[in-house]
Amino acid sequence: MTTGTAQPPRRRVARAAVLAAVFVCAACGLVYELALVALGSYLIGDSVGQASIVLGVMVFAMGVGALAAKPLQPRAAAAFAAIELSLALLGGLSVLGLYAAFAWLDLYGPALVGTAFLLGLLIGAEIPLLMVLLQRIRRQAAGSAVADLFAADYVGALLGGLAFPFLLLPVFGQLKGAIVVGAVNAVAGLVLVGTVFRGELTTRSRVALGAGATVVALCLGYAWVTAHAFEVTARQQLYRDPVVHAERSRYQEIVLTRSVREVGHADSDLRLYLNGDLQFSSVDEYRYHEALVHPVLNGPRDEVLVLGAGDGLAVRELLRYPDVRRVTVVDLDPAVVALARTEPQLRRLNGDAFDDPRVHVVNADAFGWLRGNRQRFDAVVADLPDPDETATAKLYTVEFYALIRAVLAEHGRLVVQAGSPYFAPRSYWSIEASVREAGFATVPYHVDVPSFGDWGFLLAAPGAVPPALALPADAPRLRFLNSATLAAAATFPADRGRIVVPASTLLQPRVLEYARTEWRGY
């Protein structure tokens, strides 16, 4: 067995090849971590929890892997190539396997921990073996070798961190993006060992690595070819009705399902899901949107601000009032608004609301937009996603409602969709406490929406005097809401009355904790 000694120019090339391999492997390793975190955020919605689990398990496993690599150092070249092939196979198929575990097996949590541990184990074994290979090219002080190795490793991690959100996700998506990175991982390991350290491989090792490379290539190639069909099949497994539209935007997974026609309904049931959470059912969405919109319009309504509601259904109700002069819609995801503008049944449902010249759409984060806004509004409709994710919990805090208060005109009103006072009472009353702490007087009310169950709202006005919970005198004819129904909506049963819970703030997003625990069983 040779030691890889070479003339100085060849040594420089060989060292550069090893450091390039460190660079590529570090980039691939970080992409695997980010892919697991992103998938968990899409499927589970708990980005902080998913990141903590993945990073904690992987860093621990990397330490174990570094120790486990000690016996492999005498055969460092062959061991490194085998580890890269294993990483390519496991990392490349990790997203596919975890999606399958979520869709069919209900084993996502254990599968995530197991996958993160195995990936961390293999990643942890890379650096010790690469250190051995680097020293075989040219002996140098341990401190210098470690500095070179870790410099390449950290810069590679930077590349992986930037490539994942800005290249891999937009171009390939999660499934194919992981496969591409797996292929790069395999090629990097095989090229390094097959060129610089080929002399260290026995005939048996070469045959084994060749066979392993063939298996990995076939598996990744098959996964690439079948990725779309797999994703469609797995996604359909998650929904009751046939999926008629699915896309993954920069911010979320957007899915439309359409059922066969139900008895008593003229049209099929069109449903919109964002990251798996139901946003509306066409069968009964009018109950939700009538209760949300019409009470807040009992007063001045020249300028109306809508936060969220990219499906256009709340906007449809606002546009039924001729004296609403302008509606500003602030929704983060342009893909949702584009779908509401183009999908035929959704357009019929929202009445082509976004084509009305009174409607102005801003695609921006509501929190950031409010901080920079100087316009005043007569009414604000906060129809935002539930606070069960870190990104949305900030939209249910004292600070957020204080920003809304700052943009309200004199005698302005606010309405907030606040979740279910029946299924998630602590979440609901925490939101109410947050609105009050921001300087509003509130009127809690709730209605029955069959697709959601008992659903709650908050009507609020700045100051100490709560607004009147009533329909405008010139309200159009409504399908569900009338004065008697609205009066009854302000009454809560004894087992779901007001409970005292603290408000939610940016530094203490209590509503996020409440939402996660209360909805867990539903």
XYZ file of C-alpha atoms in Angstrom:
522
model
C 0.000 0.000 0.000
C 1.411 3.386 -0.971
C 1.202 6.454 1.200
C 0.338 8.844 -1.574
C 3.711 10.661 -1.477
C 4.177 12.850 -4.526
C 6.315 15.589 -5.993
C 5.471 19.092 -4.659
C 3.279 20.207 -7.628
C 1.243 17.002 -7.443
C 0.985 17.373 -3.693
C -0.515 20.833 -4.095
C -3.076 19.513 -6.555
C -3.880 16.572 -4.290
C -4.287 18.809 -1.238
C -6.526 21.134 -3.222
C -8.636 18.129 -4.249
C -9.055 17.034 -0.631
C -10.030 20.535 0.477
C -12.459 20.781 -2.452
C -14.028 17.516 -1.289
C -14.334 18.961 2.229
C -16.014 22.031 0.724
C -18.545 19.993 -1.279
C -19.273 17.544 1.531
C -19.911 20.369 3.991
C -22.318 22.014 1.555
C -24.165 18.727 1.035
C -24.319 18.020 4.760
C -25.870 21.390 5.559
C -28.409 20.982 2.755
C -29.511 17.653 4.274
C -30.062 19.400 7.622
C -31.994 22.271 6.062
C -34.088 19.868 3.983
C -35.202 17.986 7.100
C -36.021 21.230 8.910
C -37.945 22.626 5.941
C -39.926 19.424 5.430
C -40.893 19.330 9.090
C -41.963 22.966 8.946
C -44.197 22.265 5.939
C -45.725 19.070 7.338
C -45.856 19.786 11.082
C -45.757 23.575 11.138
C -43.372 23.822 14.106
C -40.251 25.337 12.544
C -38.469 26.014 15.846
C -39.247 22.562 17.209
C -38.237 20.841 13.971
C -34.980 22.800 13.776
C -34.170 21.988 17.401
C -34.782 18.273 16.925
C -32.877 17.996 13.654
C -29.877 20.103 14.672
C -29.655 18.640 18.171
C -29.809 15.029 17.001
C -27.458 15.596 14.076
C -24.785 17.421 16.111
C -24.898 14.676 18.744
C -24.651 12.002 16.055
C -21.734 13.829 14.419
C -19.781 13.440 17.648
C -20.598 9.748 17.732
C -19.603 9.442 14.071
C -16.252 11.114 14.666
C -15.446 8.552 17.365
C -16.744 5.678 15.270
C -14.392 6.672 12.429
C -11.254 5.889 14.463
C -11.077 2.180 13.499
C -11.555 3.135 9.840
C -8.472 5.364 9.633
C -6.078 2.651 8.346
C -8.424 2.225 5.349
C -9.369 5.894 5.174
C -9.750 6.175 1.393
C -12.092 3.224 0.970
C -13.998 4.105 4.139
C -14.473 7.713 3.005
C -15.820 6.630 -0.387
C -18.208 4.172 1.263
C -19.447 6.847 3.665
C -20.082 9.285 0.811
C -22.076 6.664 -1.084
C -24.097 5.941 2.057
C -24.676 9.657 2.599
C -25.717 10.089 -1.021
C -28.276 7.311 -0.748
C -29.665 8.251 2.661
C -29.538 12.021 2.159
C -30.796 11.900 -1.396
C -33.811 9.807 -0.440
C -34.379 11.361 3.006
C -37.148 13.760 1.972
C -38.914 11.071 -0.032
C -38.739 8.579 2.831
C -39.937 11.045 5.468
C -42.814 12.216 3.276
C -43.857 8.582 2.855
C -43.624 8.034 6.628
C -45.875 11.047 7.175
C -48.428 10.243 4.468
C -48.855 6.488 4.909
C -47.311 5.256 8.149
C -47.948 8.026 10.700
C -44.361 7.530 11.873
C -42.917 10.893 10.958
C -41.428 11.708 14.390
C -39.443 8.471 14.847
C -38.449 8.483 11.183
C -37.148 12.053 11.475
C -35.047 11.285 14.541
C -33.666 8.105 12.961
C -32.824 9.817 9.691
C -31.202 12.804 11.415
C -29.124 10.473 13.587
C -27.858 8.367 10.675
C -27.063 11.424 8.577
C -25.214 13.015 11.503
C -23.304 9.781 12.129
C -22.045 9.679 8.544
C -21.303 13.417 8.369
C -19.358 13.200 11.633
C -17.133 10.454 10.228
C -16.096 12.559 7.205
C -13.749 15.064 8.845
C -11.519 12.564 10.723
C -11.074 10.485 7.562
C -10.398 13.552 5.435
C -7.837 14.682 8.009
C -6.033 11.359 7.655
C -6.078 11.635 3.857
C -4.813 15.220 4.005
C -1.903 14.187 6.224
C -1.008 11.340 3.882
C -0.409 13.819 1.104
C 1.881 16.020 3.176
C 2.536 15.958 6.890
C 1.930 19.276 8.605
C 1.312 20.589 12.087
C -2.028 19.481 13.469
C -3.159 23.068 14.040
C -2.481 24.048 10.430
C -4.197 20.953 9.040
C -7.263 21.561 11.199
C -7.358 25.226 10.151
C -7.259 24.321 6.444
C -9.869 21.615 6.843
C -12.318 23.666 8.865
C -11.932 26.732 6.670
C -13.036 24.660 3.673
C -15.774 23.069 5.766
C -17.262 26.368 6.955
C -17.127 28.009 3.540
C -18.810 24.934 2.058
C -21.519 25.164 4.699
C -22.118 28.776 3.630
C -22.580 27.634 0.038
C -25.025 24.924 1.093
C -26.966 27.364 3.266
C -27.388 29.780 0.373
C -27.970 27.169 -2.315
C -30.853 25.461 -0.525
C -33.398 28.332 -0.406
C -32.223 30.273 -3.458
C -31.348 27.509 -5.952
C -32.393 24.010 -4.977
C -35.911 24.737 -3.708
C -36.965 27.116 -6.507
C -35.443 25.036 -9.337
C -35.857 21.437 -8.178
C -38.208 21.428 -5.191
C -37.596 19.433 -2.026
C -37.756 15.896 -3.396
C -35.567 16.400 -6.450
C -33.336 18.913 -4.678
C -32.310 16.277 -2.131
C -31.667 13.786 -4.940
C -29.419 16.268 -6.765
C -27.404 16.894 -3.605
C -27.101 13.152 -3.018
C -25.682 12.697 -6.517
C -23.175 15.539 -5.963
C -22.162 13.953 -2.661
C -21.465 10.591 -4.312
C -19.532 12.091 -7.200
C -17.347 14.200 -4.886
C -16.344 11.205 -2.784
C -15.733 8.848 -5.705
C -13.765 11.365 -7.760
C -11.426 12.171 -4.857
C -10.760 8.567 -3.935
C -10.687 7.311 -7.529
C -8.049 9.845 -8.592
C -5.866 11.065 -5.744
C -6.041 7.906 -3.598
C -6.669 5.237 -6.182
C -3.390 3.533 -5.281
C -4.641 2.892 -1.749
C -7.632 0.848 -2.927
C -7.385 -2.913 -3.123
C -9.012 -4.754 -6.010
C -11.746 -5.915 -3.661
C -12.397 -2.339 -2.506
C -12.632 -1.088 -6.078
C -15.158 -3.761 -6.999
C -17.220 -3.093 -3.874
C -17.198 0.670 -4.427
C -18.106 0.203 -8.098
C -21.039 -1.994 -7.144
C -22.093 0.455 -4.452
C -21.904 3.377 -6.848
C -24.068 1.491 -9.337
C -26.712 0.780 -6.707
C -26.733 4.401 -5.542
C -26.976 5.699 -9.119
C -29.871 3.366 -9.914
C -31.738 4.259 -6.719
C -31.293 8.008 -7.145
C -32.101 7.789 -10.853
C -35.288 5.844 -10.191
C -36.269 8.283 -7.452
C -35.695 11.185 -9.839
C -37.861 9.669 -12.571
C -40.706 8.763 -10.217
C -40.485 11.819 -7.900
C -43.459 13.651 -9.391
C -45.733 10.603 -9.409
C -44.693 9.782 -5.840
C -45.410 13.313 -4.634
C -48.839 13.358 -6.281
C -49.752 9.968 -4.778
C -48.434 10.833 -1.315
C -50.135 14.209 -1.309
C -53.460 12.687 -2.272
C -53.123 10.314 0.680
C -53.280 13.339 2.984
C -56.583 14.694 1.663
C -60.104 13.301 1.656
C -61.038 14.654 -1.767
C -59.213 14.584 -5.104
C -56.410 17.142 -5.390
C -57.033 19.427 -8.382
C -54.191 21.884 -7.817
C -50.976 21.681 -5.820
C -47.915 23.871 -5.733
C -45.177 24.735 -3.316
C -44.600 28.459 -3.275
C -41.710 30.207 -1.622
C -43.708 30.313 1.620
C -46.009 27.290 1.796
C -47.660 24.334 0.144
C -50.918 25.329 -1.577
C -53.476 22.605 -2.288
C -56.979 22.774 -3.756
C -59.261 19.759 -3.509
C -62.628 19.252 -5.123
C -65.165 16.635 -4.085
C -68.002 15.098 -6.012
C -71.264 16.945 -5.579
C -72.838 16.439 -2.181
C -76.516 15.950 -1.525
C -78.193 19.310 -1.049
C -75.421 21.304 -2.730
C -75.457 22.466 -6.326
C -71.680 22.521 -6.669
C -68.873 20.270 -5.590
C -66.963 21.115 -2.408
C -63.866 23.154 -3.215
C -61.378 23.330 -0.354
C -58.162 25.310 0.040
C -55.347 24.048 2.257
C -52.176 25.915 3.178
C -49.476 23.680 4.631
C -52.195 21.116 5.265
C -54.463 23.485 7.230
C -57.978 23.968 5.870
C -58.671 27.585 4.888
C -62.233 27.231 3.620
C -64.844 24.858 2.259
C -67.027 26.243 -0.504
C -70.021 24.521 1.080
C -70.098 26.766 4.153
C -67.430 29.469 3.739
C -70.163 32.114 3.497
C -70.962 31.575 7.190
C -67.379 32.359 8.154
C -66.918 35.340 5.846
C -70.282 36.949 6.602
C -69.529 36.758 10.333
C -66.025 38.096 9.799
C -66.738 41.042 7.515
C -70.176 42.569 7.973
C -70.072 43.503 11.699
C -66.841 45.488 11.248
C -68.454 47.552 8.471
C -71.070 48.999 10.840
C -69.616 52.487 10.708
C -67.291 54.487 8.431
C -65.872 52.215 5.724
C -64.364 54.387 3.045
C -60.902 52.794 3.370
C -60.626 49.128 4.416
C -57.466 47.140 5.124
C -57.476 43.351 4.811
C -54.571 41.406 6.309
C -54.359 37.947 4.776
C -57.405 36.632 2.888
C -55.515 36.023 -0.340
C -58.338 33.752 -1.526
C -60.513 36.845 -2.127
C -63.558 35.616 -0.191
C -63.458 38.288 2.518
C -62.843 40.885 -0.193
C -65.961 39.651 -1.990
C -68.065 40.531 1.046
C -66.462 43.963 1.385
C -67.200 44.811 -2.233
C -70.934 44.283 -1.671
C -70.985 47.788 -0.167
C -70.872 50.446 -2.902
C -69.510 53.090 -0.514
C -66.354 51.070 0.218
C -64.043 53.198 -1.874
C -60.787 51.276 -1.580
C -59.734 47.861 -0.243
C -56.048 47.261 0.447
C -55.172 43.573 0.718
C -51.835 42.689 2.334
C -51.062 39.009 1.777
C -47.606 37.493 2.001
C -47.842 34.906 -0.770
C -48.439 36.106 -4.347
C -49.083 32.509 -5.375
C -52.312 32.390 -3.349
C -53.566 35.614 -4.907
C -52.596 34.380 -8.383
C -54.581 31.193 -7.782
C -57.598 33.235 -6.648
C -57.361 35.236 -9.856
C -57.093 32.267 -12.229
C -58.726 29.077 -10.876
C -62.226 29.024 -12.435
C -64.253 27.703 -9.508
C -62.354 29.843 -7.000
C -62.948 32.891 -9.213
C -66.674 32.135 -9.258
C -66.604 31.762 -5.501
C -64.868 35.076 -4.841
C -66.761 36.884 -7.584
C -63.531 37.932 -9.358
C -62.869 40.157 -6.377
C -59.299 40.953 -7.351
C -60.411 42.324 -10.727
C -62.423 45.072 -9.047
C -60.652 48.441 -9.522
C -61.269 49.295 -5.869
C -58.957 46.469 -4.745
C -55.219 47.054 -4.326
C -53.037 44.021 -3.506
C -49.715 44.227 -1.662
C -47.645 41.075 -1.360
C -45.757 41.660 1.868
C -45.443 40.459 5.435
C -48.271 42.100 7.348
C -46.120 42.904 10.380
C -43.388 44.595 8.361
C -45.877 46.387 6.120
C -47.746 47.878 9.073
C -44.502 49.213 10.544
C -43.828 51.227 7.405
C -47.394 52.262 6.581
C -48.641 55.821 7.097
C -52.132 55.473 5.636
C -55.227 55.416 7.877
C -58.104 52.955 7.542
C -61.700 52.990 8.720
C -61.817 49.225 9.201
C -59.202 46.460 9.431
C -60.002 42.806 8.757
C -57.323 40.465 10.167
C -58.041 37.165 8.412
C -54.687 35.525 9.038
C -53.538 31.890 9.290
C -53.859 30.302 12.717
C -50.982 30.954 15.161
C -49.723 27.360 15.182
C -46.376 28.226 13.556
C -43.573 30.535 14.630
C -44.014 32.675 11.517
C -47.716 33.306 12.159
C -47.657 33.580 15.958
C -46.206 37.111 15.722
C -49.436 38.147 13.946
C -51.392 37.496 17.156
C -49.275 39.502 19.580
C -49.768 42.736 21.517
C -47.142 44.390 19.318
C -48.986 43.461 16.130
C -52.322 44.791 17.354
C -50.600 47.984 18.499
C -49.386 48.462 14.921
C -52.975 48.004 13.706
C -54.228 50.558 16.220
C -51.735 53.062 14.838
C -53.207 52.798 11.313
C -56.857 53.069 12.359
C -58.674 56.292 11.615
C -60.848 57.971 14.225
C -63.824 55.724 14.991
C -62.054 52.856 13.211
C -62.776 49.196 13.988
C -60.844 45.948 13.893
C -62.066 42.379 13.458
C -59.843 39.365 14.092
C -60.434 35.727 13.262
C -59.337 34.191 16.545
C -59.766 30.434 16.221
C -62.156 28.170 18.028
C -63.282 29.037 21.554
C -64.493 25.450 21.861
C -61.502 23.439 20.602
C -58.802 25.977 21.547
C -60.176 28.181 24.351
C -56.812 29.278 25.757
C -55.668 30.361 22.298
C -58.887 32.277 21.714
C -58.891 34.141 25.016
C -55.155 34.814 24.812
C -55.746 36.546 21.481
C -58.555 38.545 23.090
C -56.224 39.509 25.944
C -53.567 40.598 23.433
C -56.030 42.812 21.576
C -57.153 44.421 24.844
C -53.580 44.980 26.028
C -52.869 46.810 22.760
C -55.477 49.413 23.759
C -58.703 48.069 22.299
C -62.097 47.397 23.813
C -63.315 44.048 22.529
C -66.524 42.187 21.778
C -65.931 38.428 21.486
C -68.402 36.449 19.373
C -68.607 33.039 17.734
C -70.636 31.187 15.122
C -70.965 27.648 13.871
C -69.089 26.857 10.658
C -69.580 23.133 9.987
C -66.187 22.653 8.319
C -64.398 24.246 11.294
C -66.822 23.751 14.167
C -67.488 26.536 16.663
C -65.388 29.473 15.398
C -64.603 32.717 17.161
C -63.987 36.330 16.198
C -63.153 39.542 17.998
C -64.653 42.917 17.122
C -62.615 45.740 18.621
C -62.269 49.513 18.722
C -59.538 51.686 20.258
C -60.284 53.044 23.712
C -62.481 51.875 26.566
C -65.845 51.696 24.803
C -66.472 48.486 22.868
C -68.063 48.780 19.429
C -71.648 47.731 18.869
C -71.963 44.192 17.571
C -74.544 44.803 14.870
C -75.059 44.603 11.147
C -74.912 47.819 9.125
C -78.343 49.304 8.462
C -77.694 48.979 4.736
C -76.266 45.448 4.881
C -77.031 43.399 1.768
C -79.149 40.279 1.963
C -77.048 37.587 3.637
C -77.353 33.815 3.476
C -76.497 33.118 7.119
C -76.076 36.148 9.326
C -78.941 38.278 10.613
C -79.450 40.508 13.640
C -80.787 37.734 15.852
C -77.968 35.357 14.942
C -75.370 38.042 15.577
C -76.854 38.945 18.964
C -76.776 35.296 19.982
C -73.173 35.010 18.775
C -71.994 37.197 21.655
C -73.247 34.658 24.220
C -70.855 31.913 25.300
C -71.990 28.714 27.024
C -70.974 28.062 30.607
C -68.386 25.444 29.658
C -66.718 27.808 27.183
C -66.918 31.152 28.954
C -64.125 33.666 29.307
C -60.967 32.319 30.897
C -58.131 34.450 32.204
C -54.918 33.789 30.299
C -51.994 36.132 29.628
C -51.545 38.046 26.415
C -49.090 36.911 23.764
C -46.051 39.025 22.886
C -43.129 38.759 20.484
C -40.786 37.678 23.274
C -43.367 35.400 24.887
C -45.574 33.986 22.092
C -47.885 32.152 24.474
C -50.546 31.726 21.810
C -48.157 29.481 19.883
C -47.813 27.127 22.851
C -51.578 27.118 23.410
C -52.364 26.466 19.743
C -49.961 23.549 19.504
C -51.223 21.799 22.600
C -54.951 22.459 22.167
C -55.214 21.388 18.537
C -53.016 18.307 18.971
C -55.924 15.921 19.343
C -57.951 17.264 16.402
